[in-house]
PDB file of C-alpha atoms in Angstrom:
ATOM      1  CA  MET A1274      92.542 101.064  93.222  1.00  0.00           C
ATOM      2  CA  PRO A1275      91.414 103.442  96.001  1.00  0.00           C
ATOM      3  CA  GLU A1276      92.353 102.156  99.450  1.00  0.00           C
ATOM      4  CA  LEU A1277      91.099 103.089 102.901  1.00  0.00           C
ATOM      5  CA  PRO A1278      92.420 106.713 102.967  1.00  0.00           C
ATOM      6  CA  GLU A1279      91.056 107.486  99.498  1.00  0.00           C
ATOM      7  CA  VAL A1280      87.635 106.002 100.259  1.00  0.00           C
ATOM      8  CA  GLU A1281      87.559 107.859 103.590  1.00  0.00           C
ATOM      9  CA  THR A1282      88.303 111.105 101.739  1.00  0.00           C
ATOM     10  CA  VAL A1283      85.483 110.465  99.262  1.00  0.00           C
ATOM     11  CA  VAL A1284      83.053 109.730 102.121  1.00  0.00           C
ATOM     12  CA  ARG A1285      84.000 112.935 103.950  1.00  0.00           C
ATOM     13  CA  SER A1286      83.685 115.049 100.805  1.00  0.00           C
ATOM     14  CA  LEU A1287      80.277 113.620  99.832  1.00  0.00           C
ATOM     15  CA  ARG A1288      78.692 113.497 103.281  1.00  0.00           C
ATOM     16  CA  GLY A1289      77.584 117.125 103.139  1.00  0.00           C
ATOM     17  CA  VAL A1290      76.440 116.763  99.532  1.00  0.00           C
ATOM     18  CA  LEU A1291      74.177 113.755 100.097  1.00  0.00           C
ATOM     19  CA  THR A1292      72.957 113.816 103.691  1.00  0.00           C
ATOM     20  CA  GLY A1293      69.316 114.831 103.882  1.00  0.00           C
ATOM     21  CA  ARG A1294      68.721 114.446 100.128  1.00  0.00           C
ATOM     22  CA  HIS A1295      66.354 112.084  98.291  1.00  0.00           C
ATOM     23  CA  ILE A1296      66.998 110.054  95.144  1.00  0.00           C
ATOM     24  CA  GLN A1297      64.276 111.321  92.847  1.00  0.00           C
ATOM     25  CA  ALA A1298      65.404 109.345  89.792  1.00  0.00           C
ATOM     26  CA  TRP A1299      68.105 106.810  88.932  1.00  0.00           C
ATOM     27  CA  GLN A1300      69.475 106.517  85.400  1.00  0.00           C
ATOM     28  CA  ILE A1301      71.459 103.387  84.540  1.00  0.00           C
ATOM     29  CA  PHE A1302      74.045 103.461  81.759  1.00  0.00           C
ATOM     30  CA  TRP A1303      76.006 100.315  82.691  1.00  0.00           C
ATOM     31  CA  PRO A1304      73.604  97.705  84.173  1.00  0.00           C
ATOM     32  CA  ARG A1305      76.447  95.326  85.096  1.00  0.00           C
ATOM     33  CA  SER A1306      77.600  97.810  87.735  1.00  0.00           C
ATOM     34  CA  LEU A1307      74.576  96.754  89.840  1.00  0.00           C
ATOM     35  CA  ASP A1308      74.379  93.440  91.663  1.00  0.00           C
ATOM     36  CA  ASP A1309      70.571  93.586  91.321  1.00  0.00           C
ATOM     37  CA  PRO A1310      69.053  95.057  88.126  1.00  0.00           C
ATOM     38  CA  GLU A1311      65.843  95.779  90.039  1.00  0.00           C
ATOM     39  CA  LEU A1312      67.640  97.918  92.620  1.00  0.00           C
ATOM     40  CA  PRO A1313      66.611 101.338  91.205  1.00  0.00           C
ATOM     41  CA  ALA A1314      62.930 100.351  91.096  1.00  0.00           C
ATOM     42  CA  THR A1315      63.142  98.767  94.543  1.00  0.00           C
ATOM     43  CA  LEU A1316      64.666 101.882  96.058  1.00  0.00           C
ATOM     44  CA  GLN A1317      62.049 104.142  94.508  1.00  0.00           C
ATOM     45  CA  GLN A1318      59.314 102.005  96.088  1.00  0.00           C
ATOM     46  CA  GLN A1319      60.751 102.386  99.587  1.00  0.00           C
ATOM     47  CA  ALA A1320      58.672 104.410 102.034  1.00  0.00           C
ATOM     48  CA  ASP A1321      61.528 106.790 102.825  1.00  0.00           C
ATOM     49  CA  ASN A1322      64.632 106.910 100.642  1.00  0.00           C
ATOM     50  CA  ARG A1323      66.020 109.987 102.355  1.00  0.00           C
ATOM     51  CA  ILE A1324      69.810 109.712 102.775  1.00  0.00           C
ATOM     52  CA  THR A1325      70.764 109.998 106.438  1.00  0.00           C
ATOM     53  CA  GLY A1326      74.540 109.648 106.153  1.00  0.00           C
ATOM     54  CA  LEU A1327      77.612 108.121 104.567  1.00  0.00           C
ATOM     55  CA  THR A1328      80.171 105.823 106.092  1.00  0.00           C
ATOM     56  CA  ARG A1329      82.834 103.346 105.037  1.00  0.00           C
ATOM     57  CA  ARG A1330      83.499  99.651 105.573  1.00  0.00           C
ATOM     58  CA  ALA A1331      86.804  98.369 104.219  1.00  0.00           C
ATOM     59  CA  LYS A1332      87.019  99.862 100.696  1.00  0.00           C
ATOM     60  CA  TRP A1333      83.253 100.235 100.317  1.00  0.00           C
ATOM     61  CA  ILE A1334      81.285 103.483 100.533  1.00  0.00           C
ATOM     62  CA  LEU A1335      77.996 102.924 102.351  1.00  0.00           C
ATOM     63  CA  VAL A1336      75.040 105.236 101.726  1.00  0.00           C
ATOM     64  CA  LEU A1337      72.590 105.056 104.652  1.00  0.00           C
ATOM     65  CA  PHE A1338      68.845 105.589 104.235  1.00  0.00           C
ATOM     66  CA  ALA A1339      66.142 106.540 106.727  1.00  0.00           C
ATOM     67  CA  ASN A1340      64.340 103.220 106.202  1.00  0.00           C
ATOM     68  CA  GLY A1341      67.380 101.290 107.470  1.00  0.00           C
ATOM     69  CA  SER A1342      68.612 100.101 104.084  1.00  0.00           C
ATOM     70  CA  ARG A1343      72.070 100.761 102.651  1.00  0.00           C
ATOM     71  CA  ILE A1344      73.685 100.976  99.243  1.00  0.00           C
ATOM     72  CA  GLY A1345      77.320  99.904  98.993  1.00  0.00           C
ATOM     73  CA  ILE A1346      79.566 101.387  96.299  1.00  0.00           C
ATOM     74  CA  HIS A1347      83.019 100.076  95.397  1.00  0.00           C
ATOM     75  CA  LEU A1348      85.011 102.441  93.175  1.00  0.00           C
ATOM     76  CA  ARG A1349      87.580  99.852  92.071  1.00  0.00           C
ATOM     77  CA  MET A1350      90.253 101.207  89.710  1.00  0.00           C
ATOM     78  CA  THR A1351      88.742 104.323  88.139  1.00  0.00           C
ATOM     79  CA  GLY A1352      85.368 104.961  89.765  1.00  0.00           C
ATOM     80  CA  ARG A1353      84.440 108.523  90.703  1.00  0.00           C
ATOM     81  CA  LEU A1354      81.420 109.931  92.522  1.00  0.00           C
ATOM     82  CA  TYR A1355      80.735 113.625  92.044  1.00  0.00           C
ATOM     83  CA  PRO A1356      77.787 116.032  91.834  1.00  0.00           C
ATOM     84  CA  VAL A1357      76.919 117.992  88.688  1.00  0.00           C
ATOM     85  CA  SER A1358      74.348 120.711  88.146  1.00  0.00           C
ATOM     86  CA  MET A1359      71.291 120.246  85.984  1.00  0.00           C
ATOM     87  CA  GLN A1360      72.917 122.603  83.485  1.00  0.00           C
ATOM     88  CA  GLU A1361      76.090 120.473  83.300  1.00  0.00           C
ATOM     89  CA  TRP A1362      74.268 117.165  82.988  1.00  0.00           C
ATOM     90  CA  PRO A1363      73.462 117.315  79.222  1.00  0.00           C
ATOM     91  CA  THR A1364      77.113 118.044  78.387  1.00  0.00           C
ATOM     92  CA  LEU A1365      78.582 114.982  80.142  1.00  0.00           C
ATOM     93  CA  ASP A1366      80.058 112.106  78.158  1.00  0.00           C
ATOM     94  CA  LYS A1367      77.515 109.429  79.112  1.00  0.00           C
ATOM     95  CA  HIS A1368      79.585 106.465  77.906  1.00  0.00           C
ATOM     96  CA  LEU A1369      81.918 107.004  80.898  1.00  0.00           C
ATOM     97  CA  ILE A1370      79.012 106.941  83.369  1.00  0.00           C
ATOM     98  CA  SER A1371      77.757 103.767  85.064  1.00  0.00           C
ATOM     99  CA  TRP A1372      74.773 105.419  86.735  1.00  0.00           C
ATOM    100  CA  ALA A1373      73.518 108.747  88.078  1.00  0.00           C
ATOM    101  CA  TRP A1374      71.121 109.820  90.816  1.00  0.00           C
ATOM    102  CA  GLN A1375      68.924 112.859  90.403  1.00  0.00           C
ATOM    103  CA  LEU A1376      68.946 114.400  93.879  1.00  0.00           C
ATOM    104  CA  ASP A1377      66.529 117.268  93.195  1.00  0.00           C
ATOM    105  CA  GLU A1378      65.591 119.684  90.434  1.00  0.00           C
ATOM    106  CA  SER A1379      69.077 121.203  90.330  1.00  0.00           C
ATOM    107  CA  GLU A1380      71.678 118.460  90.901  1.00  0.00           C
ATOM    108  CA  TRP A1381      72.769 114.944  89.960  1.00  0.00           C
ATOM    109  CA  LEU A1382      75.249 112.585  91.623  1.00  0.00           C
ATOM    110  CA  VAL A1383      77.284 110.826  88.933  1.00  0.00           C
ATOM    111  CA  PHE A1384      79.129 107.514  89.222  1.00  0.00           C
ATOM    112  CA  ALA A1385      81.658 107.649  86.376  1.00  0.00           C
ATOM    113  CA  ASP A1386      83.900 104.650  85.811  1.00  0.00           C
ATOM    114  CA  GLN A1387      86.137 104.506  82.772  1.00  0.00           C
ATOM    115  CA  ARG A1388      87.146 100.848  83.210  1.00  0.00           C
ATOM    116  CA  ARG A1389      83.692  99.662  84.322  1.00  0.00           C
ATOM    117  CA  PHE A1390      84.992  97.663  87.311  1.00  0.00           C
ATOM    118  CA  GLY A1391      83.036  99.565  89.987  1.00  0.00           C
ATOM    119  CA  ARG A1392      80.161  97.812  91.732  1.00  0.00           C
ATOM    120  CA  THR A1393      76.979  98.826  93.555  1.00  0.00           C
ATOM    121  CA  ILE A1394      75.179  96.516  95.974  1.00  0.00           C
ATOM    122  CA  TRP A1395      71.894  96.640  97.880  1.00  0.00           C
ATOM    123  CA  LEU A1396      71.747  95.901 101.608  1.00  0.00           C
ATOM    124  CA  PRO A1397      68.028  96.140 102.435  1.00  0.00           C
ATOM    125  CA  ASP A1398      68.158  95.279 106.149  1.00  0.00           C
ATOM    126  CA  GLU A1399      70.369  94.482 109.123  1.00  0.00           C
ATOM    127  CA  ASN A1400      70.667  90.803 108.215  1.00  0.00           C
ATOM    128  CA  SER A1401      72.085  91.597 104.793  1.00  0.00           C
ATOM    129  CA  TYR A1402      74.388  94.224 106.279  1.00  0.00           C
ATOM    130  CA  ASN A1403      75.630  91.814 108.949  1.00  0.00           C
ATOM    131  CA  ALA A1404      76.426  89.209 106.285  1.00  0.00           C
ATOM    132  CA  PHE A1405      78.277  91.871 104.281  1.00  0.00           C
ATOM    133  CA  ASN A1406      80.125  93.123 107.362  1.00  0.00           C
ATOM    134  CA  ALA A1407      81.235  89.611 108.315  1.00  0.00           C
ATOM    135  CA  ARG A1408      83.279  89.367 105.106  1.00  0.00           C
ATOM    136  CA  PHE A1409      85.889  91.745 106.498  1.00  0.00           C
ATOM    137  CA  GLY A1410      88.454  91.768 109.245  1.00  0.00           C
ATOM    138  CA  PRO A1411      88.817  94.562 111.814  1.00  0.00           C
ATOM    139  CA  GLU A1412      89.210  98.163 110.748  1.00  0.00           C
ATOM    140  CA  PRO A1413      92.884  99.092 111.243  1.00  0.00           C
ATOM    141  CA  LEU A1414      91.941 102.423 112.846  1.00  0.00           C
ATOM    142  CA  GLY A1415      89.300 100.854 115.070  1.00  0.00           C
ATOM    143  CA  ARG A1416      89.419  99.684 118.682  1.00  0.00           C
ATOM    144  CA  LYS A1417      89.418  95.983 117.795  1.00  0.00           C
ATOM    145  CA  PHE A1418      92.720  96.281 115.935  1.00  0.00           C
ATOM    146  CA  THR A1419      95.056  95.754 118.883  1.00  0.00           C
ATOM    147  CA  THR A1420      98.609  94.483 119.070  1.00  0.00           C
ATOM    148  CA  ALA A1421      97.405  91.367 120.891  1.00  0.00           C
ATOM    149  CA  SER A1422      94.768  90.534 118.279  1.00  0.00           C
ATOM    150  CA  LEU A1423      97.189  91.181 115.424  1.00  0.00           C
ATOM    151  CA  PHE A1424      99.877  88.986 116.980  1.00  0.00           C
ATOM    152  CA  ARG A1425      97.423  86.115 117.563  1.00  0.00           C
ATOM    153  CA  ALA A1426      96.222  86.312 113.975  1.00  0.00           C
ATOM    154  CA  LEU A1427      99.775  86.417 112.604  1.00  0.00           C
ATOM    155  CA  GLN A1428     100.747  83.370 114.647  1.00  0.00           C
ATOM    156  CA  GLY A1429      97.822  81.422 113.245  1.00  0.00           C
ATOM    157  CA  SER A1430      99.129  81.613 109.679  1.00  0.00           C
ATOM    158  CA  ARG A1431     102.257  80.752 107.687  1.00  0.00           C
ATOM    159  CA  ARG A1432     101.532  82.962 104.695  1.00  0.00           C
ATOM    160  CA  GLN A1433     103.907  85.645 103.492  1.00  0.00           C
ATOM    161  CA  ILE A1434     103.062  88.794 105.379  1.00  0.00           C
ATOM    162  CA  LYS A1435     102.305  91.064 102.431  1.00  0.00           C
ATOM    163  CA  PRO A1436      99.479  88.973 100.904  1.00  0.00           C
ATOM    164  CA  TRP A1437      98.248  88.303 104.437  1.00  0.00           C
ATOM    165  CA  LEU A1438      97.902  92.049 105.071  1.00  0.00           C
ATOM    166  CA  LEU A1439      96.153  92.505 101.721  1.00  0.00           C
ATOM    167  CA  ASP A1440      93.580  89.853 102.625  1.00  0.00           C
ATOM    168  CA  GLN A1441      90.418  91.815 103.489  1.00  0.00           C
ATOM    169  CA  THR A1442      89.241  89.041 105.802  1.00  0.00           C
ATOM    170  CA  ARG A1443      92.316  89.703 107.967  1.00  0.00           C
ATOM    171  CA  ILE A1444      92.380  93.505 108.028  1.00  0.00           C
ATOM    172  CA  ALA A1445      89.845  95.693 106.235  1.00  0.00           C
ATOM    173  CA  GLY A1446      90.804  98.409 103.791  1.00  0.00           C
ATOM    174  CA  LEU A1447      94.532  97.912 103.299  1.00  0.00           C
ATOM    175  CA  GLY A1448      95.905  97.895  99.768  1.00  0.00           C
ATOM    176  CA  ASN A1449      99.189  97.685  97.939  1.00  0.00           C
ATOM    177  CA  ILE A1450     100.457 101.211  98.610  1.00  0.00           C
ATOM    178  CA  TYR A1451      99.923 101.353 102.353  1.00  0.00           C
ATOM    179  CA  VAL A1452     101.055  97.789 102.998  1.00  0.00           C
ATOM    180  CA  ASP A1453     104.413  98.551 101.358  1.00  0.00           C
ATOM    181  CA  GLU A1454     104.729 101.751 103.385  1.00  0.00           C
ATOM    182  CA  SER A1455     103.751 100.063 106.668  1.00  0.00           C
ATOM    183  CA  LEU A1456     106.113  97.130 106.222  1.00  0.00           C
ATOM    184  CA  TRP A1457     108.953  99.547 105.523  1.00  0.00           C
ATOM    185  CA  LEU A1458     108.222 101.490 108.722  1.00  0.00           C
ATOM    186  CA  ALA A1459     108.039  98.237 110.698  1.00  0.00           C
ATOM    187  CA  GLN A1460     111.275  96.979 109.069  1.00  0.00           C
ATOM    188  CA  ILE A1461     109.699  93.698 107.975  1.00  0.00           C
ATOM    189  CA  HIS A1462     110.554  91.978 104.697  1.00  0.00           C
ATOM    190  CA  PRO A1463     107.344  91.581 102.638  1.00  0.00           C
ATOM    191  CA  GLN A1464     107.991  87.854 102.120  1.00  0.00           C
ATOM    192  CA  THR A1465     108.473  87.019 105.803  1.00  0.00           C
ATOM    193  CA  ALA A1466     106.163  84.279 107.092  1.00  0.00           C
ATOM    194  CA  THR A1467     103.541  85.734 109.436  1.00  0.00           C
ATOM    195  CA  ASN A1468     104.155  83.185 112.200  1.00  0.00           C
ATOM    196  CA  LEU A1469     107.761  84.384 112.493  1.00  0.00           C
ATOM    197  CA  VAL A1470     106.783  87.908 113.533  1.00  0.00           C
ATOM    198  CA  PRO A1471     107.594  88.363 117.269  1.00  0.00           C
ATOM    199  CA  PRO A1472     105.366  90.356 119.653  1.00  0.00           C
ATOM    200  CA  LYS A1473     107.487  93.521 119.594  1.00  0.00           C
ATOM    201  CA  GLN A1474     107.547  93.523 115.796  1.00  0.00           C
ATOM    202  CA  ALA A1475     103.795  92.952 115.730  1.00  0.00           C
ATOM    203  CA  GLN A1476     103.342  96.031 117.898  1.00  0.00           C
ATOM    204  CA  LEU A1477     105.591  98.035 115.577  1.00  0.00           C
ATOM    205  CA  LEU A1478     103.613  96.798 112.567  1.00  0.00           C
ATOM    206  CA  ARG A1479     100.280  97.705 114.129  1.00  0.00           C
ATOM    207  CA  ASP A1480     101.532 101.180 115.043  1.00  0.00           C
ATOM    208  CA  SER A1481     103.062 101.640 111.581  1.00  0.00           C
ATOM    209  CA  ILE A1482      99.812 100.747 109.813  1.00  0.00           C
ATOM    210  CA  ARG A1483      97.857 103.251 111.890  1.00  0.00           C
ATOM    211  CA  LYS A1484     100.507 105.951 111.466  1.00  0.00           C
ATOM    212  CA  VAL A1485     100.608 105.564 107.680  1.00  0.00           C
ATOM    213  CA  LEU A1486      96.814 105.535 107.328  1.00  0.00           C
ATOM    214  CA  ARG A1487      96.301 108.577 109.545  1.00  0.00           C
ATOM    215  CA  ARG A1488      98.908 110.561 107.656  1.00  0.00           C
ATOM    216  CA  ALA A1489      97.413 109.535 104.323  1.00  0.00           C
ATOM    217  CA  ILE A1490      93.888 110.498 105.419  1.00  0.00           C
ATOM    218  CA  ALA A1491      95.160 113.893 106.605  1.00  0.00           C
ATOM    219  CA  ALA A1492      96.710 114.403 103.136  1.00  0.00           C
ATOM    220  CA  ASN A1493      93.520 113.233 101.346  1.00  0.00           C
ATOM    221  CA  GLY A1494      95.123 109.990 100.214  1.00  0.00           C
ATOM    222  CA  THR A1495      97.357 109.049  97.315  1.00  0.00           C
ATOM    223  CA  THR A1496      96.595 109.410  93.625  1.00  0.00           C
ATOM    224  CA  PHE A1497      97.814 106.996  90.963  1.00  0.00           C
ATOM    225  CA  MET A1498      96.221 105.775  87.745  1.00  0.00           C
ATOM    226  CA  ASN A1499      93.080 107.740  86.823  1.00  0.00           C
ATOM    227  CA  PHE A1500      91.597 108.186  90.289  1.00  0.00           C
ATOM    228  CA  LYS A1501      90.458 111.692  91.243  1.00  0.00           C
ATOM    229  CA  PHE A1502      88.560 113.106  94.187  1.00  0.00           C
ATOM    230  CA  LEU A1503      85.292 115.052  94.273  1.00  0.00           C
ATOM    231  CA  SER A1504      86.725 118.332  92.989  1.00  0.00           C
ATOM    232  CA  GLY A1505      89.012 116.614  90.481  1.00  0.00           C
ATOM    233  CA  SER A1506      91.967 117.190  92.810  1.00  0.00           C
ATOM    234  CA  GLU A1507      94.626 114.584  93.546  1.00  0.00           C
ATOM    235  CA  GLY A1508      95.754 113.121  96.855  1.00  0.00           C
ATOM    236  CA  GLY A1509      98.531 114.937  98.675  1.00  0.00           C
ATOM    237  CA  TYR A1510     100.155 111.841 100.172  1.00  0.00           C
ATOM    238  CA  THR A1511     101.795 110.938  96.861  1.00  0.00           C
ATOM    239  CA  ASP A1512     104.720 113.218  97.662  1.00  0.00           C
ATOM    240  CA  GLU A1513     105.150 111.658 101.127  1.00  0.00           C
ATOM    241  CA  LEU A1514     105.570 108.042 100.024  1.00  0.00           C
ATOM    242  CA  LEU A1515     108.775 106.511 101.333  1.00  0.00           C
ATOM    243  CA  VAL A1516     109.151 103.321  99.275  1.00  0.00           C
ATOM    244  CA  PHE A1517     106.171 102.802  96.984  1.00  0.00           C
ATOM    245  CA  ARG A1518     107.236 103.321  93.342  1.00  0.00           C
ATOM    246  CA  ARG A1519     110.655 104.552  94.470  1.00  0.00           C
ATOM    247  CA  GLN A1520     112.644 101.587  93.145  1.00  0.00           C
ATOM    248  CA  GLY A1521     116.279 102.440  92.473  1.00  0.00           C
ATOM    249  CA  GLN A1522     116.196 105.434  94.813  1.00  0.00           C
ATOM    250  CA  PRO A1523     117.991 105.667  98.174  1.00  0.00           C
ATOM    251  CA  CYS A1524     116.132 104.340 101.200  1.00  0.00           C
ATOM    252  CA  PRO A1525     115.184 107.297 103.454  1.00  0.00           C
ATOM    253  CA  ARG A1526     116.379 105.341 106.492  1.00  0.00           C
ATOM    254  CA  CYS A1527     119.612 103.557 105.511  1.00  0.00           C
ATOM    255  CA  GLN A1528     120.423 104.932 102.027  1.00  0.00           C
ATOM    256  CA  GLY A1529     120.380 101.435 100.513  1.00  0.00           C
ATOM    257  CA  LEU A1530     118.603 101.150  97.186  1.00  0.00           C
ATOM    258  CA  ILE A1531     114.892 100.418  97.180  1.00  0.00           C
ATOM    259  CA  GLU A1532     113.946  97.358  95.149  1.00  0.00           C
ATOM    260  CA  ARG A1533     110.799  96.295  93.346  1.00  0.00           C
ATOM    261  CA  ILE A1534     109.765  92.640  93.266  1.00  0.00           C
ATOM    262  CA  GLN A1535     106.583  90.628  92.721  1.00  0.00           C
ATOM    263  CA  VAL A1536     104.937  89.170  95.823  1.00  0.00           C
ATOM    264  CA  ALA A1537     101.726  87.215  95.283  1.00  0.00           C
ATOM    265  CA  GLN A1538     101.466  88.819  91.832  1.00  0.00           C
ATOM    266  CA  ARG A1539     101.577  92.310  93.330  1.00  0.00           C
ATOM    267  CA  SER A1540     104.254  94.899  92.656  1.00  0.00           C
ATOM    268  CA  THR A1541     106.148  95.293  95.926  1.00  0.00           C
ATOM    269  CA  HIS A1542     108.630  97.955  97.027  1.00  0.00           C
ATOM    270  CA  PHE A1543     111.021  97.522  99.946  1.00  0.00           C
ATOM    271  CA  CYS A1544     114.581  98.087 101.169  1.00  0.00           C
ATOM    272  CA  PRO A1545     116.481  94.768 101.386  1.00  0.00           C
ATOM    273  CA  GLN A1546     119.076  96.384 103.648  1.00  0.00           C
ATOM    274  CA  CYS A1547     116.828  97.538 106.487  1.00  0.00           C
ATOM    275  CA  GLN A1548     113.849  95.218 105.950  1.00  0.00           C
ATOM    276  CA  PRO A1549     115.502  91.869 106.689  1.00  0.00           C
ATOM    277  CA  TRP A1550     113.825  88.488 106.627  1.00  0.00           C
ATOM    278  CA  LEU A1551     112.515  87.520 110.044  1.00  0.00           C
ATOM    279  CA  VAL A1552     113.687  84.057 111.058  1.00  0.00           C
ATOM    280  CA  ARG A1553     113.113  81.892 114.109  1.00  0.00           C
ATOM    281  CA  SER A1554     115.903  82.517 116.612  1.00  0.00           C
TER     282      SER A1554
END
């Protein structure tokens, strides 16, 4: 599933494609991808459906319109958004497409999704956006994600730290890959209870999360499964991963062997030698 760096890369690549355009027509091939079946008709009736920008919240792509409304798109496992020319459109395999926007007389934006898990939601006004926004914790690259706030939140829970970090109500946008990488950098065992993390380790964890995400964004994210970016290219951070999917290989820090275990039903990669359990001293 695309995580924060992958979604950020998609937003950056599509911003120039979509900003300033209008949705002239909307073809639906998989109605269950929409939270509201009337959404296409509703959008077409809006006074101004000109796209003014793209942004991201957690793992959602948000398309902004001049009338103040928003459309949220979640790619899930295999979703892809990409433009195609009017000449290409008839040749596409439509059974892989959930929906498509006709942007003008020469181009379509296609939402293809092989596994059909992707979702599209309608946020017509600020009240609906505020309710949507309230579902998520702070953005890990934002100002509100401080060491102090992270430490307070960790102390208020006794959950294992990996599922806690994956909880979108705690921190927005983190997923399996970057949590494993961040915990390795912070030298924290993925099954450590959150309330046992001391202030200095919380600072290291916060800095590690930001470091990993910034590096991944600079490399256009990581590619696993069937996920591709706008041009069909893959993320460059795959070759920079330190522990994720490297089970049985030497740890880059201590040369111990990386292990793979299940934590909260998620495949988890860590070094048992240099990521010790944190215990109350």
